[in-house]
PDB file of C-alpha atoms in Angstrom:
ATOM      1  CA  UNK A   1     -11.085  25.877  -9.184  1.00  0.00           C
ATOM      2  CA  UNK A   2     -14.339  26.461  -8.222  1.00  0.00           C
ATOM      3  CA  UNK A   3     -15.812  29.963  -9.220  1.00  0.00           C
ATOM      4  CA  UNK A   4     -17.930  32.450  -6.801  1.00  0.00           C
ATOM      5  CA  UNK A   5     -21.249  33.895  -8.493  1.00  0.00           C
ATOM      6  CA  UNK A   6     -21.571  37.249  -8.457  1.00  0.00           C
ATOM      7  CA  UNK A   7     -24.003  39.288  -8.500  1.00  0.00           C
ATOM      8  CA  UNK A   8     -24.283  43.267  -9.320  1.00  0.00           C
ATOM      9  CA  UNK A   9     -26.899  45.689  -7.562  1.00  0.00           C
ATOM     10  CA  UNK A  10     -27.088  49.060  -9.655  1.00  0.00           C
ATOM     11  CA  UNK A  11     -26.187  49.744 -13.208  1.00  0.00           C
ATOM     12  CA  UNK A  12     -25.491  52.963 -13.525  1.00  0.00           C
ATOM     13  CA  UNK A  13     -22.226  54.696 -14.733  1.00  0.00           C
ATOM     14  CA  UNK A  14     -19.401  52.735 -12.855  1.00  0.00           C
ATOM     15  CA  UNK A  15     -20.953  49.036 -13.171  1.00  0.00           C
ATOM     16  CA  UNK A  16     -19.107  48.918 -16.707  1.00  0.00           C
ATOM     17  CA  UNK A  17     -15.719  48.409 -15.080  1.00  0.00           C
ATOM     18  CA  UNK A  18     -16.666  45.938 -12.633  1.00  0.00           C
ATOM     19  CA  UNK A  19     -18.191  43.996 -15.621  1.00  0.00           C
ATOM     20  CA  UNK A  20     -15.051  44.256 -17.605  1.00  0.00           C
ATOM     21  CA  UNK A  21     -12.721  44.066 -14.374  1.00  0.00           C
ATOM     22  CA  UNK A  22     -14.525  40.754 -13.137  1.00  0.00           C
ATOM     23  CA  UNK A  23     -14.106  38.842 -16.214  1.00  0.00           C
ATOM     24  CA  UNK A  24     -10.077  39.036 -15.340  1.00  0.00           C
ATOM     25  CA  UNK A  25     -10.445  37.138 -11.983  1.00  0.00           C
ATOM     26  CA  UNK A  26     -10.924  33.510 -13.007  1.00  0.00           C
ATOM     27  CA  UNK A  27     -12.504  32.925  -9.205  1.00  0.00           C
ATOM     28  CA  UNK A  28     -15.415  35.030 -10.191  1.00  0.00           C
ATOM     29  CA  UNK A  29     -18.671  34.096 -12.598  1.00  0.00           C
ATOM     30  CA  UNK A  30     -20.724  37.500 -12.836  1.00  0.00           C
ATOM     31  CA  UNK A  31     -24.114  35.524 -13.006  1.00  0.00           C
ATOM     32  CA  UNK A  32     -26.656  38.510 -13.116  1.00  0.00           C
ATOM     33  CA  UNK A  33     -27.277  42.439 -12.329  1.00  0.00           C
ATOM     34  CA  UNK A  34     -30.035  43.987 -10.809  1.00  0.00           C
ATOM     35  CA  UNK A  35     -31.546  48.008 -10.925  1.00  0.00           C
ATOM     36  CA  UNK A  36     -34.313  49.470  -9.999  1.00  0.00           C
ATOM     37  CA  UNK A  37     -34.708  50.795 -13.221  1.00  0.00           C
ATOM     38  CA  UNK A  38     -35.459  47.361 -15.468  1.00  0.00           C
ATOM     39  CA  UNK A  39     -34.155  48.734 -18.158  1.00  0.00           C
ATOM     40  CA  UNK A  40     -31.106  49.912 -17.424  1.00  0.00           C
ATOM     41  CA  UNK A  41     -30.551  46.506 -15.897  1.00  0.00           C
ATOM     42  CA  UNK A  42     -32.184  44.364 -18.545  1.00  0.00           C
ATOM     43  CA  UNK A  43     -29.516  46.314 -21.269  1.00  0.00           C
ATOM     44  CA  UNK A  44     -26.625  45.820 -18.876  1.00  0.00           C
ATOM     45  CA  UNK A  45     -27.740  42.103 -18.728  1.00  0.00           C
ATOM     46  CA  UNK A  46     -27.443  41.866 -22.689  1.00  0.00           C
ATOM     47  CA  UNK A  47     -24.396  43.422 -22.809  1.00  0.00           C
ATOM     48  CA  UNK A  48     -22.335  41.044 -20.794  1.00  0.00           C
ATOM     49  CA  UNK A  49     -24.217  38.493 -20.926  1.00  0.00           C
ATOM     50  CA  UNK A  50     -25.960  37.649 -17.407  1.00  0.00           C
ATOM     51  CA  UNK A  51     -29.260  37.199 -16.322  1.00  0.00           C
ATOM     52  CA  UNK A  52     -31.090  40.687 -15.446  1.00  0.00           C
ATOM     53  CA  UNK A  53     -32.937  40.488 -12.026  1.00  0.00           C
ATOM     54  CA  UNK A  54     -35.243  42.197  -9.802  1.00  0.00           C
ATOM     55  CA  UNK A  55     -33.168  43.616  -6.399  1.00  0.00           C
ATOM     56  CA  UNK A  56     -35.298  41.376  -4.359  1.00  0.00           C
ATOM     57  CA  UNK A  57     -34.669  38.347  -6.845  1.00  0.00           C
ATOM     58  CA  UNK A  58     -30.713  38.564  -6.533  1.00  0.00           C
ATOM     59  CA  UNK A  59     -30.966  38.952  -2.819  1.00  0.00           C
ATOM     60  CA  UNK A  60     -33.062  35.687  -2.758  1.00  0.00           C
ATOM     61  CA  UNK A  61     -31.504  33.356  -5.277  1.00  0.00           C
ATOM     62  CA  UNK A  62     -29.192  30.863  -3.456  1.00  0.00           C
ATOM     63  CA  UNK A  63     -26.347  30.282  -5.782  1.00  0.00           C
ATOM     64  CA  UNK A  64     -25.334  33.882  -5.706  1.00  0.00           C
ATOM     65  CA  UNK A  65     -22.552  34.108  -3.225  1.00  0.00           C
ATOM     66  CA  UNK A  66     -20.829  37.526  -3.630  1.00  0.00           C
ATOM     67  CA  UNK A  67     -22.915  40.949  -4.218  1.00  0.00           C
ATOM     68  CA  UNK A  68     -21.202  44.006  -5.466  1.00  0.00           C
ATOM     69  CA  UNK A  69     -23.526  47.165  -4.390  1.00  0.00           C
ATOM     70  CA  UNK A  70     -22.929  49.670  -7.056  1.00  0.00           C
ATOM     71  CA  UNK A  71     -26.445  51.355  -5.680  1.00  0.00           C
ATOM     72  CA  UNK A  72     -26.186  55.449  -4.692  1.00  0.00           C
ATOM     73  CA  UNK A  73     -24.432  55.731  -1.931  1.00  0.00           C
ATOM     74  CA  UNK A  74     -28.123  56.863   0.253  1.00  0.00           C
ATOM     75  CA  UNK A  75     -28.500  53.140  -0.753  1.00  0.00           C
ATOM     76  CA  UNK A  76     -25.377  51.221   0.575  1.00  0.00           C
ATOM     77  CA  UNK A  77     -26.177  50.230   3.768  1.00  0.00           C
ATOM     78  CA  UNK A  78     -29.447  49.120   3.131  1.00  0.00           C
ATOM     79  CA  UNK A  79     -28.456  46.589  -0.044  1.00  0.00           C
ATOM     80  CA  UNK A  80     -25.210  45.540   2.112  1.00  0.00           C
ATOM     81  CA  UNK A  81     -27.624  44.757   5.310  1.00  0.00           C
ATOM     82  CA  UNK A  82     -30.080  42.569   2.994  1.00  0.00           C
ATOM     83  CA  UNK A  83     -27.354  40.849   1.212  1.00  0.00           C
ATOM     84  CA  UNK A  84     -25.973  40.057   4.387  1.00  0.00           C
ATOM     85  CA  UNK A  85     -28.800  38.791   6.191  1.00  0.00           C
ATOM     86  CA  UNK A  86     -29.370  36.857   3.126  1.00  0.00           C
ATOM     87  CA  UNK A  87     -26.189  34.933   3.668  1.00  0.00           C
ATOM     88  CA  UNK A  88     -24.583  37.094   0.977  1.00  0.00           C
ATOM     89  CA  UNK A  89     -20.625  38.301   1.241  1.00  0.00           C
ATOM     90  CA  UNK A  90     -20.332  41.927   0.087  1.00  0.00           C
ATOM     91  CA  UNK A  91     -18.450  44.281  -1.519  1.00  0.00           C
ATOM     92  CA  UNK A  92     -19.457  48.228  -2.144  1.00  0.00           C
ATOM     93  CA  UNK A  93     -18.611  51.093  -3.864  1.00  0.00           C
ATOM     94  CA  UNK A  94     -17.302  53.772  -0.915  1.00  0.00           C
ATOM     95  CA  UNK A  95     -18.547  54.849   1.087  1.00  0.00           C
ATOM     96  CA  UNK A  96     -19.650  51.512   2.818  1.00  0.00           C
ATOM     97  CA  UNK A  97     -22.500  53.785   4.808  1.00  0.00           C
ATOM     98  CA  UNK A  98     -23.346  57.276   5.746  1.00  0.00           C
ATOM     99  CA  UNK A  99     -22.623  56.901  10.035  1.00  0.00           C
ATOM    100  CA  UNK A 100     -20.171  55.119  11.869  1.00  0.00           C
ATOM    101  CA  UNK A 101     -23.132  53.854  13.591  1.00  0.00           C
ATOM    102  CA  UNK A 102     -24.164  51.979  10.255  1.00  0.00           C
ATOM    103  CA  UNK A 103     -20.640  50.970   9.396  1.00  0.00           C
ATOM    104  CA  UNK A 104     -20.245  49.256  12.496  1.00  0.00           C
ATOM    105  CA  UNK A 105     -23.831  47.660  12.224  1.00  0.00           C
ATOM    106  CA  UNK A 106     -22.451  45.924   8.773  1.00  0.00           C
ATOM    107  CA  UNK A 107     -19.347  44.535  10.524  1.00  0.00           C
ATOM    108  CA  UNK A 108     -20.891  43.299  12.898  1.00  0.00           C
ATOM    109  CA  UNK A 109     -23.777  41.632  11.386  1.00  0.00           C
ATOM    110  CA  UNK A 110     -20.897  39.809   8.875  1.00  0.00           C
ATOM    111  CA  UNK A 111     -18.643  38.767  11.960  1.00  0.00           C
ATOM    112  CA  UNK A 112     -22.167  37.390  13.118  1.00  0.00           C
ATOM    113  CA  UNK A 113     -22.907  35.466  10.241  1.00  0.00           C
ATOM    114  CA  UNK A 114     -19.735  34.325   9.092  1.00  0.00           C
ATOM    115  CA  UNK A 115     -19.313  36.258   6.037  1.00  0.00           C
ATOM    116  CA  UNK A 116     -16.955  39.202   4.373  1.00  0.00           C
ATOM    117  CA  UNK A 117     -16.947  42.603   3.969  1.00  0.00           C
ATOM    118  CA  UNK A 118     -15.006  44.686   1.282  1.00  0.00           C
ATOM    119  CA  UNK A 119     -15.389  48.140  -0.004  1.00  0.00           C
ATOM    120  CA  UNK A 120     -13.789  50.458  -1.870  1.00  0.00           C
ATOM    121  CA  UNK A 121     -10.837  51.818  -2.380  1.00  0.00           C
ATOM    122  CA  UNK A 122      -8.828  49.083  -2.893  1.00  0.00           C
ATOM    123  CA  UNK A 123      -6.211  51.742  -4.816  1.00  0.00           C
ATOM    124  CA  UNK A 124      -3.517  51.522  -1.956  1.00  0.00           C
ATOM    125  CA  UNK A 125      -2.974  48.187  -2.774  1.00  0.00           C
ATOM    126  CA  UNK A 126      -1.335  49.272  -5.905  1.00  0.00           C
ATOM    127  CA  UNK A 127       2.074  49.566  -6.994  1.00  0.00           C
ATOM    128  CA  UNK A 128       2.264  53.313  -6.137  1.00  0.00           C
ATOM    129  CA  UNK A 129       1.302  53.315  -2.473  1.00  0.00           C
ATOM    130  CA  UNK A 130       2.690  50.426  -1.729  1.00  0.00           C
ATOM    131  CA  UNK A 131       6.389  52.007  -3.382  1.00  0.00           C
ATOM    132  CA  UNK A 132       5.347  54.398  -0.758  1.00  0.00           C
ATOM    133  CA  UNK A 133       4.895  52.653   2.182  1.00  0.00           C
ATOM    134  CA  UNK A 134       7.948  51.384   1.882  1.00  0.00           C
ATOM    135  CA  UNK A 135       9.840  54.188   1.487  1.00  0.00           C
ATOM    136  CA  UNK A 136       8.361  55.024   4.399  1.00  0.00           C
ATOM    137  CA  UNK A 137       8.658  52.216   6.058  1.00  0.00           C
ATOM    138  CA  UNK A 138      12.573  52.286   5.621  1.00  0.00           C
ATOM    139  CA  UNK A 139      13.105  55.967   6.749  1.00  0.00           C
ATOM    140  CA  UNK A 140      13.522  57.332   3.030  1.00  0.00           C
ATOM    141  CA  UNK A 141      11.437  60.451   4.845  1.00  0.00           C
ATOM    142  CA  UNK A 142      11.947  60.109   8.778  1.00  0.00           C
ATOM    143  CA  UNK A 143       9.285  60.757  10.884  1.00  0.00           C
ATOM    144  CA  UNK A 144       6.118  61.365   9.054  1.00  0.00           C
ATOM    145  CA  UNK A 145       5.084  64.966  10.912  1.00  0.00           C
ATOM    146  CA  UNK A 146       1.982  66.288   8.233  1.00  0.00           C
ATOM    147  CA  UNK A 147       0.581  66.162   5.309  1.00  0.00           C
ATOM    148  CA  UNK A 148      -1.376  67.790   2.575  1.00  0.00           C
ATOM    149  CA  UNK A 149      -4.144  66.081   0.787  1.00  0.00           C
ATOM    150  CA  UNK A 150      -6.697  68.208  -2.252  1.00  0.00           C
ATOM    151  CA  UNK A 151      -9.148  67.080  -4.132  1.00  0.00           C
ATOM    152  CA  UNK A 152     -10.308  70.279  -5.864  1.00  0.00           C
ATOM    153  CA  UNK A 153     -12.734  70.368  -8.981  1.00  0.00           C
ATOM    154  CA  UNK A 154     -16.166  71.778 -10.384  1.00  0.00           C
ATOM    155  CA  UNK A 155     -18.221  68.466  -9.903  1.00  0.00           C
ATOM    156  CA  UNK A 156     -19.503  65.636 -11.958  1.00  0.00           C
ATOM    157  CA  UNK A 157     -22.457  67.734 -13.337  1.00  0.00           C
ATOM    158  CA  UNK A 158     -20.525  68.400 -16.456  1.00  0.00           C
ATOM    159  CA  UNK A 159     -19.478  65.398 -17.826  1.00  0.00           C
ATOM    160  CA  UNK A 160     -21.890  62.353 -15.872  1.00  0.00           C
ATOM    161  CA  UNK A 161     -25.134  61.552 -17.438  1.00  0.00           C
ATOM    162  CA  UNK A 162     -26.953  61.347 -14.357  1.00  0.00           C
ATOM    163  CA  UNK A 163     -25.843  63.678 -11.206  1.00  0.00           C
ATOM    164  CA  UNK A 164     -28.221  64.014  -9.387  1.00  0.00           C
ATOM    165  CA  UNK A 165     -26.884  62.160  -6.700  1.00  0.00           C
ATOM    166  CA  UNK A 166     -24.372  63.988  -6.072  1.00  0.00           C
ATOM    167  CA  UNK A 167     -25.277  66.737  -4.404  1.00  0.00           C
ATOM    168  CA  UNK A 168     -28.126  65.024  -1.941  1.00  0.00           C
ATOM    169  CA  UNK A 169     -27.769  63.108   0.847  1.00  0.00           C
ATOM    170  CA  UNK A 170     -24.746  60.629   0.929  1.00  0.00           C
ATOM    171  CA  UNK A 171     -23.751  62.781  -2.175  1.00  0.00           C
ATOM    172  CA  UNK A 172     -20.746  65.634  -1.933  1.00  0.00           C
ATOM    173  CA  UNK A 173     -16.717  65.705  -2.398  1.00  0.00           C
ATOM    174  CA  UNK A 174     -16.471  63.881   1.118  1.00  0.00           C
ATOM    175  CA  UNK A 175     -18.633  61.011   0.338  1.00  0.00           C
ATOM    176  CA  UNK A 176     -17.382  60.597  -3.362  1.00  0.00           C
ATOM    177  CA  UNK A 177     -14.078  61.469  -3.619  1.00  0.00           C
ATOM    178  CA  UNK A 178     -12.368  61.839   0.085  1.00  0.00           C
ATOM    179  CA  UNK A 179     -12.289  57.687   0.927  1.00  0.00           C
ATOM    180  CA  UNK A 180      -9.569  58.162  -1.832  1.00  0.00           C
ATOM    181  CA  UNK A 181      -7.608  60.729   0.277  1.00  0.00           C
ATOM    182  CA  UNK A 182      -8.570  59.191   3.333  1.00  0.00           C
ATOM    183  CA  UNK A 183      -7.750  55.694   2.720  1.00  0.00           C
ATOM    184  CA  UNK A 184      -4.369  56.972   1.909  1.00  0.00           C
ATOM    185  CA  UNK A 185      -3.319  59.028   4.296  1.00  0.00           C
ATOM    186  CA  UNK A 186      -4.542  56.333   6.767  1.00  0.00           C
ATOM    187  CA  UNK A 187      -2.219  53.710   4.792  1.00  0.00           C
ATOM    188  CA  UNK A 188       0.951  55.539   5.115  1.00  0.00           C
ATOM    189  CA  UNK A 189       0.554  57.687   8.426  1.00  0.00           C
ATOM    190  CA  UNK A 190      -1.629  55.567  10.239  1.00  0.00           C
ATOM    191  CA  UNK A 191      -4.955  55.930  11.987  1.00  0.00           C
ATOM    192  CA  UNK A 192      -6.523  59.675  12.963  1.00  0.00           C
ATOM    193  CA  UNK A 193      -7.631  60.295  16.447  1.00  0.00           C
ATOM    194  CA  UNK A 194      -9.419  63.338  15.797  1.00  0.00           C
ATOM    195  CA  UNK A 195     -10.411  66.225  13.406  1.00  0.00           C
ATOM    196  CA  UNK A 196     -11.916  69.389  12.612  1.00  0.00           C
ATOM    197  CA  UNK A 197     -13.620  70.623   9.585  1.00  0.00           C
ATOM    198  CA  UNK A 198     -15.750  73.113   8.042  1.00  0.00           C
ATOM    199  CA  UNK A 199     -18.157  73.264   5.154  1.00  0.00           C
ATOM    200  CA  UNK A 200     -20.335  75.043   2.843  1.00  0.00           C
ATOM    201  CA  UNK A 201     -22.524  75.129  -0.314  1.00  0.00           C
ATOM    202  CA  UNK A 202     -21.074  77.469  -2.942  1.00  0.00           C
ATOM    203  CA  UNK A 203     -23.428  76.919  -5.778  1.00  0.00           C
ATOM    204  CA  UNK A 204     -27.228  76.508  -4.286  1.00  0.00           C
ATOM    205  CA  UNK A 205     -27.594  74.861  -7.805  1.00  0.00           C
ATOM    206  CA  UNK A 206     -25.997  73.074 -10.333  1.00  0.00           C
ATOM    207  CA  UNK A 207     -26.864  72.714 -14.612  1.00  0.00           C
ATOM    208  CA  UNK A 208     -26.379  69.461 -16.112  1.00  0.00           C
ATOM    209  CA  UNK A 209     -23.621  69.475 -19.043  1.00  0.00           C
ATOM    210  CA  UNK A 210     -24.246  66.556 -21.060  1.00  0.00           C
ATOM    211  CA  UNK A 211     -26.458  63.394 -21.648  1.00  0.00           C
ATOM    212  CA  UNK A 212     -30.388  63.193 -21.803  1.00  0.00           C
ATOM    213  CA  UNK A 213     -30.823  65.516 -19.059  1.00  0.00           C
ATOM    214  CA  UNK A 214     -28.607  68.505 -20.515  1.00  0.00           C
ATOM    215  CA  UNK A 215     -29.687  71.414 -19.137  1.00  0.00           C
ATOM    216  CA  UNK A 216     -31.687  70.661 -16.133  1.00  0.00           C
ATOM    217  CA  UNK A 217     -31.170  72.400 -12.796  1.00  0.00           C
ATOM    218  CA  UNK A 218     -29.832  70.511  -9.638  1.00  0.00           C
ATOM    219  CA  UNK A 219     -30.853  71.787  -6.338  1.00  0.00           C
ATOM    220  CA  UNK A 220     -27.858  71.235  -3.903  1.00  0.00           C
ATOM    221  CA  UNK A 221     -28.252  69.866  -0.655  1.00  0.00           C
ATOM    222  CA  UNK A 222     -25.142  68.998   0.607  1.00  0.00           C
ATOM    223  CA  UNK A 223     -21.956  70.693   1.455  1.00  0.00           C
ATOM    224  CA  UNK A 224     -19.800  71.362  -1.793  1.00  0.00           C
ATOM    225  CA  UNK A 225     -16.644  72.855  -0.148  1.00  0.00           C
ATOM    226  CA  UNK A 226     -14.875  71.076   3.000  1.00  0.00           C
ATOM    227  CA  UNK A 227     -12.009  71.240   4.621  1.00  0.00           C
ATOM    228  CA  UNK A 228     -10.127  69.953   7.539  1.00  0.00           C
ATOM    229  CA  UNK A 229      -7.276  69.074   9.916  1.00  0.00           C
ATOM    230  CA  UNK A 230      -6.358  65.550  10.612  1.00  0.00           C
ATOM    231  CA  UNK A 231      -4.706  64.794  14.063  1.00  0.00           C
ATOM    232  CA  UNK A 232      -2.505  61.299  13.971  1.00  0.00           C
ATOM    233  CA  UNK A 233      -2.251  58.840  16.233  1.00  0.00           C
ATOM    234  CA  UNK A 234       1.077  59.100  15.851  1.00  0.00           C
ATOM    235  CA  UNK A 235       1.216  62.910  16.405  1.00  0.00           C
ATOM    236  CA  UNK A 236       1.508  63.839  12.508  1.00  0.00           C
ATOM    237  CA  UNK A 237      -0.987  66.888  11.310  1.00  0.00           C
ATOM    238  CA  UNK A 238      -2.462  66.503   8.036  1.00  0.00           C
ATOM    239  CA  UNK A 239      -4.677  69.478   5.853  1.00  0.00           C
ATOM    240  CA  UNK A 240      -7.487  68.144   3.882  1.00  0.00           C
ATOM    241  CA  UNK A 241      -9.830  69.745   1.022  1.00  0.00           C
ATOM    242  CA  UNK A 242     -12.518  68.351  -0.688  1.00  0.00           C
ATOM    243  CA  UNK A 243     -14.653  70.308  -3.326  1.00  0.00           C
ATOM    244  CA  UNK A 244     -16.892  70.632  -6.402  1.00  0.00           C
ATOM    245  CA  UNK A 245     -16.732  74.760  -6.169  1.00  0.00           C
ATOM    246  CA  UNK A 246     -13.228  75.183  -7.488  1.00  0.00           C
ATOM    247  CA  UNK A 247     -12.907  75.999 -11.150  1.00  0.00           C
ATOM    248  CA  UNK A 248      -8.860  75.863 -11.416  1.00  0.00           C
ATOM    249  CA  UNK A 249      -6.339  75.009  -9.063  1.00  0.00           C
ATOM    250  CA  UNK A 250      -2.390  74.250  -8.701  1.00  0.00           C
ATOM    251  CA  UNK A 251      -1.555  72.380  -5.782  1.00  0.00           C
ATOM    252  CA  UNK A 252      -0.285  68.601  -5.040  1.00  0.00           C
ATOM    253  CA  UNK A 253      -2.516  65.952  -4.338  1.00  0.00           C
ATOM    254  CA  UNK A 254      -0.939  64.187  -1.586  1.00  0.00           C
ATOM    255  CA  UNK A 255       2.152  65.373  -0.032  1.00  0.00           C
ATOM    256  CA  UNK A 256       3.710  63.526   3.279  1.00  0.00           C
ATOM    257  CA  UNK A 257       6.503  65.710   5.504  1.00  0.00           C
ATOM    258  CA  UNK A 258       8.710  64.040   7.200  1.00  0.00           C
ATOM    259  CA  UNK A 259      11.642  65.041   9.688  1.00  0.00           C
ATOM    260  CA  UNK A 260      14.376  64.091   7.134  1.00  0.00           C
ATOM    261  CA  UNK A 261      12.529  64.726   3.628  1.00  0.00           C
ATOM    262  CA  UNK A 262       9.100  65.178   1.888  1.00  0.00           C
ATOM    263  CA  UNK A 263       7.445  62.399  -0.339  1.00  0.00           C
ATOM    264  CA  UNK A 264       5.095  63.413  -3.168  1.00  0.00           C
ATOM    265  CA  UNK A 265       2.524  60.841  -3.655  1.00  0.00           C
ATOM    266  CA  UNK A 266       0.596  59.314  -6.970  1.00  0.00           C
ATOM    267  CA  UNK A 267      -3.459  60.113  -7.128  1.00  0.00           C
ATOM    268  CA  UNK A 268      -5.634  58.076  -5.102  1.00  0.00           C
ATOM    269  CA  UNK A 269      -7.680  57.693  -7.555  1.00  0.00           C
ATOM    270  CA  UNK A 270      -5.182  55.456  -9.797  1.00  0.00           C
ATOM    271  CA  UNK A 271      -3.251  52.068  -9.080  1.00  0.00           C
ATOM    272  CA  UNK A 272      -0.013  53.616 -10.586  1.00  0.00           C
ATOM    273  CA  UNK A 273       1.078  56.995 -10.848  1.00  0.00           C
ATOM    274  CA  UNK A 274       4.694  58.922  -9.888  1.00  0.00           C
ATOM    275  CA  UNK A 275       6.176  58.658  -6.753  1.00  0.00           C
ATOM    276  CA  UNK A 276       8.836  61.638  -6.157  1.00  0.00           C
ATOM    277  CA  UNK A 277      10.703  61.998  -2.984  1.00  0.00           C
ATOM    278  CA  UNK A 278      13.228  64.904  -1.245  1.00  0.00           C
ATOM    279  CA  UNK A 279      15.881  63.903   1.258  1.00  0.00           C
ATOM    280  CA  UNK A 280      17.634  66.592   3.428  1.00  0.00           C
ATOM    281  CA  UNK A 281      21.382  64.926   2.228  1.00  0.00           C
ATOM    282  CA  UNK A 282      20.345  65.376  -1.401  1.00  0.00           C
ATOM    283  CA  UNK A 283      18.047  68.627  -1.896  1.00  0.00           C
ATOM    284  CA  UNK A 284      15.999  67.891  -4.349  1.00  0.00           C
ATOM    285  CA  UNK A 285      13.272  65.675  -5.987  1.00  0.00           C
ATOM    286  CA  UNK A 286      13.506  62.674  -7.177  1.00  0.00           C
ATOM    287  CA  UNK A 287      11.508  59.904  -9.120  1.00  0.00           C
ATOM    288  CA  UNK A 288      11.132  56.472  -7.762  1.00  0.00           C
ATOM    289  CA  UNK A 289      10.947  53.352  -9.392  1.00  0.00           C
ATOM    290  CA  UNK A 290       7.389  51.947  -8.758  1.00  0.00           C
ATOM    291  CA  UNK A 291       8.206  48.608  -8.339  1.00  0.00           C
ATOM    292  CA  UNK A 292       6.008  46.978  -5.557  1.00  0.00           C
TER     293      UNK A 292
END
């Protein structure tokens, strides 16, 4: 089999998984990792063993096939249009830009050239969405009608060594955490035709918890709090919340209502989790096997 050299743009907090994560798939050969901070990419490099690299040097060298953009997401579209016009496929951390407008530029430039695509999530492909879908799928709920989705926290500031990001541009609950939410909702009730929403900053700044910048002040410039109403294609309503502001809260993450039952779904976030489901002819919850 022949492998597919990789290459990795950014080296920040998340680029330890994909190291660990691509040294499972036997098709790929992590070759080298580039940051605009040398450092950060030259000790990634020794780590795992791969050659560090300017951003301009992956981009250009020719055996590289496949770049994963792990870059802030103010960065995404810009690495994914360069690797692309290099001849480069792609994959990216979510969200793959900050418009539609650049979204569609991407896809289009690929189709163009021949070349693939892929961002994240990739967490409804795993065993708990896809038990699911197919419950679903076979009626286990009836007609989906709504749904709740919540994704309610204080914010990274507390626990990441480097924020920042966060709350500027490309940075927020939306951006970070709602692809999760979004991507799932659109897996098992199908695409939205339009929504409302409203938003606001909280916190006008935030104080960094741990790491080497403990105790530094964030400015926030994005909104921390959002929430909206989806409206289905298919006619179902779903409620959506996304924030950093909330210091404690008790509600499900995803819950789909159906005509004939309710289905409580695992965190987008994980592969796994519990899938629980209520049917009218029984009356109360069950667990489901996650076997998919």
């Amino acid at each position: 089999m022949q492998q597919a050299k990789v290459g990795i743009i950014g080296c920040g907090n998340i680029s330890g998984i994909y190291f660990q994560a691509g040294k499972t798939f036997e098709i790929l050969d992590i070759v080298a990792c580039a940051d605009l901070d040398k450092e950060r990419a030259r000790a990634k490099a020794e780590q795992h063993g791969v050659r560090a690299m300017t951003v301009e040097e992956l981009l250009g060298d020719p055996e590289i096939e496949i770049v994963i953009n792990l870059t802030i997401p103010n960065a995404h579209f810009s690495i994914c249009r360069d690797a692309l016009q290099g001849g480069k496929n792609v994959h990216t951390e979510k969200p793959l830009s900050l418009t539609r407008e650049e979204g569609r530029e991407l896809l289009q430039l690929a189709e163009a050239k021949g070349l693939r695509v892929g961002a994240a999530p990739d967490t409804f492909l795993g065993a708990g969405f896809q038990t699911c879908r197919e419950l679903i799928d076979s009626g286990a709920i009836g007609e989906p009608l709504g749904a709740t989705a919540f994704m309610l926290g204080h914010g990274p500031e507390g626990w990441h060594p480097d924020p920042e990001f966060f709350y500027k541009t490309g940075g927020g609950p939306m951006f970070d955490m709602g692809p999760y939410y979004l991507t799932a909702l659109t897996t098992l009730i199908g695409p939205i035709r339009r929504l409302t929403g409203s938003a606001r900053i909280s916190f006008p700044e935030r104080t960094i918890g741990s790491g080497a910048k403990k105790g530094q002040a964030i400015t926030v410039d994005v909104p921390t709090h959002i929430a909206g109403v989806l409206d289905f294609s298919s006619g179902a309503i779903g409620t959506l919340a996304t924030s950093f502001d909330v210091w404690a809260a008790n509600v499900p993450r995803i819950e789909i209502y159906g005509t004939e039952g309710s289905l409580d779904v695992p965190d987008p976030n994980t592969f796994g989790g519990p899938v629980r489901v209520w049917q009218r002819q029984t009356r109360e919850w069950r667990d489901v096997p996650v076997t998919r």
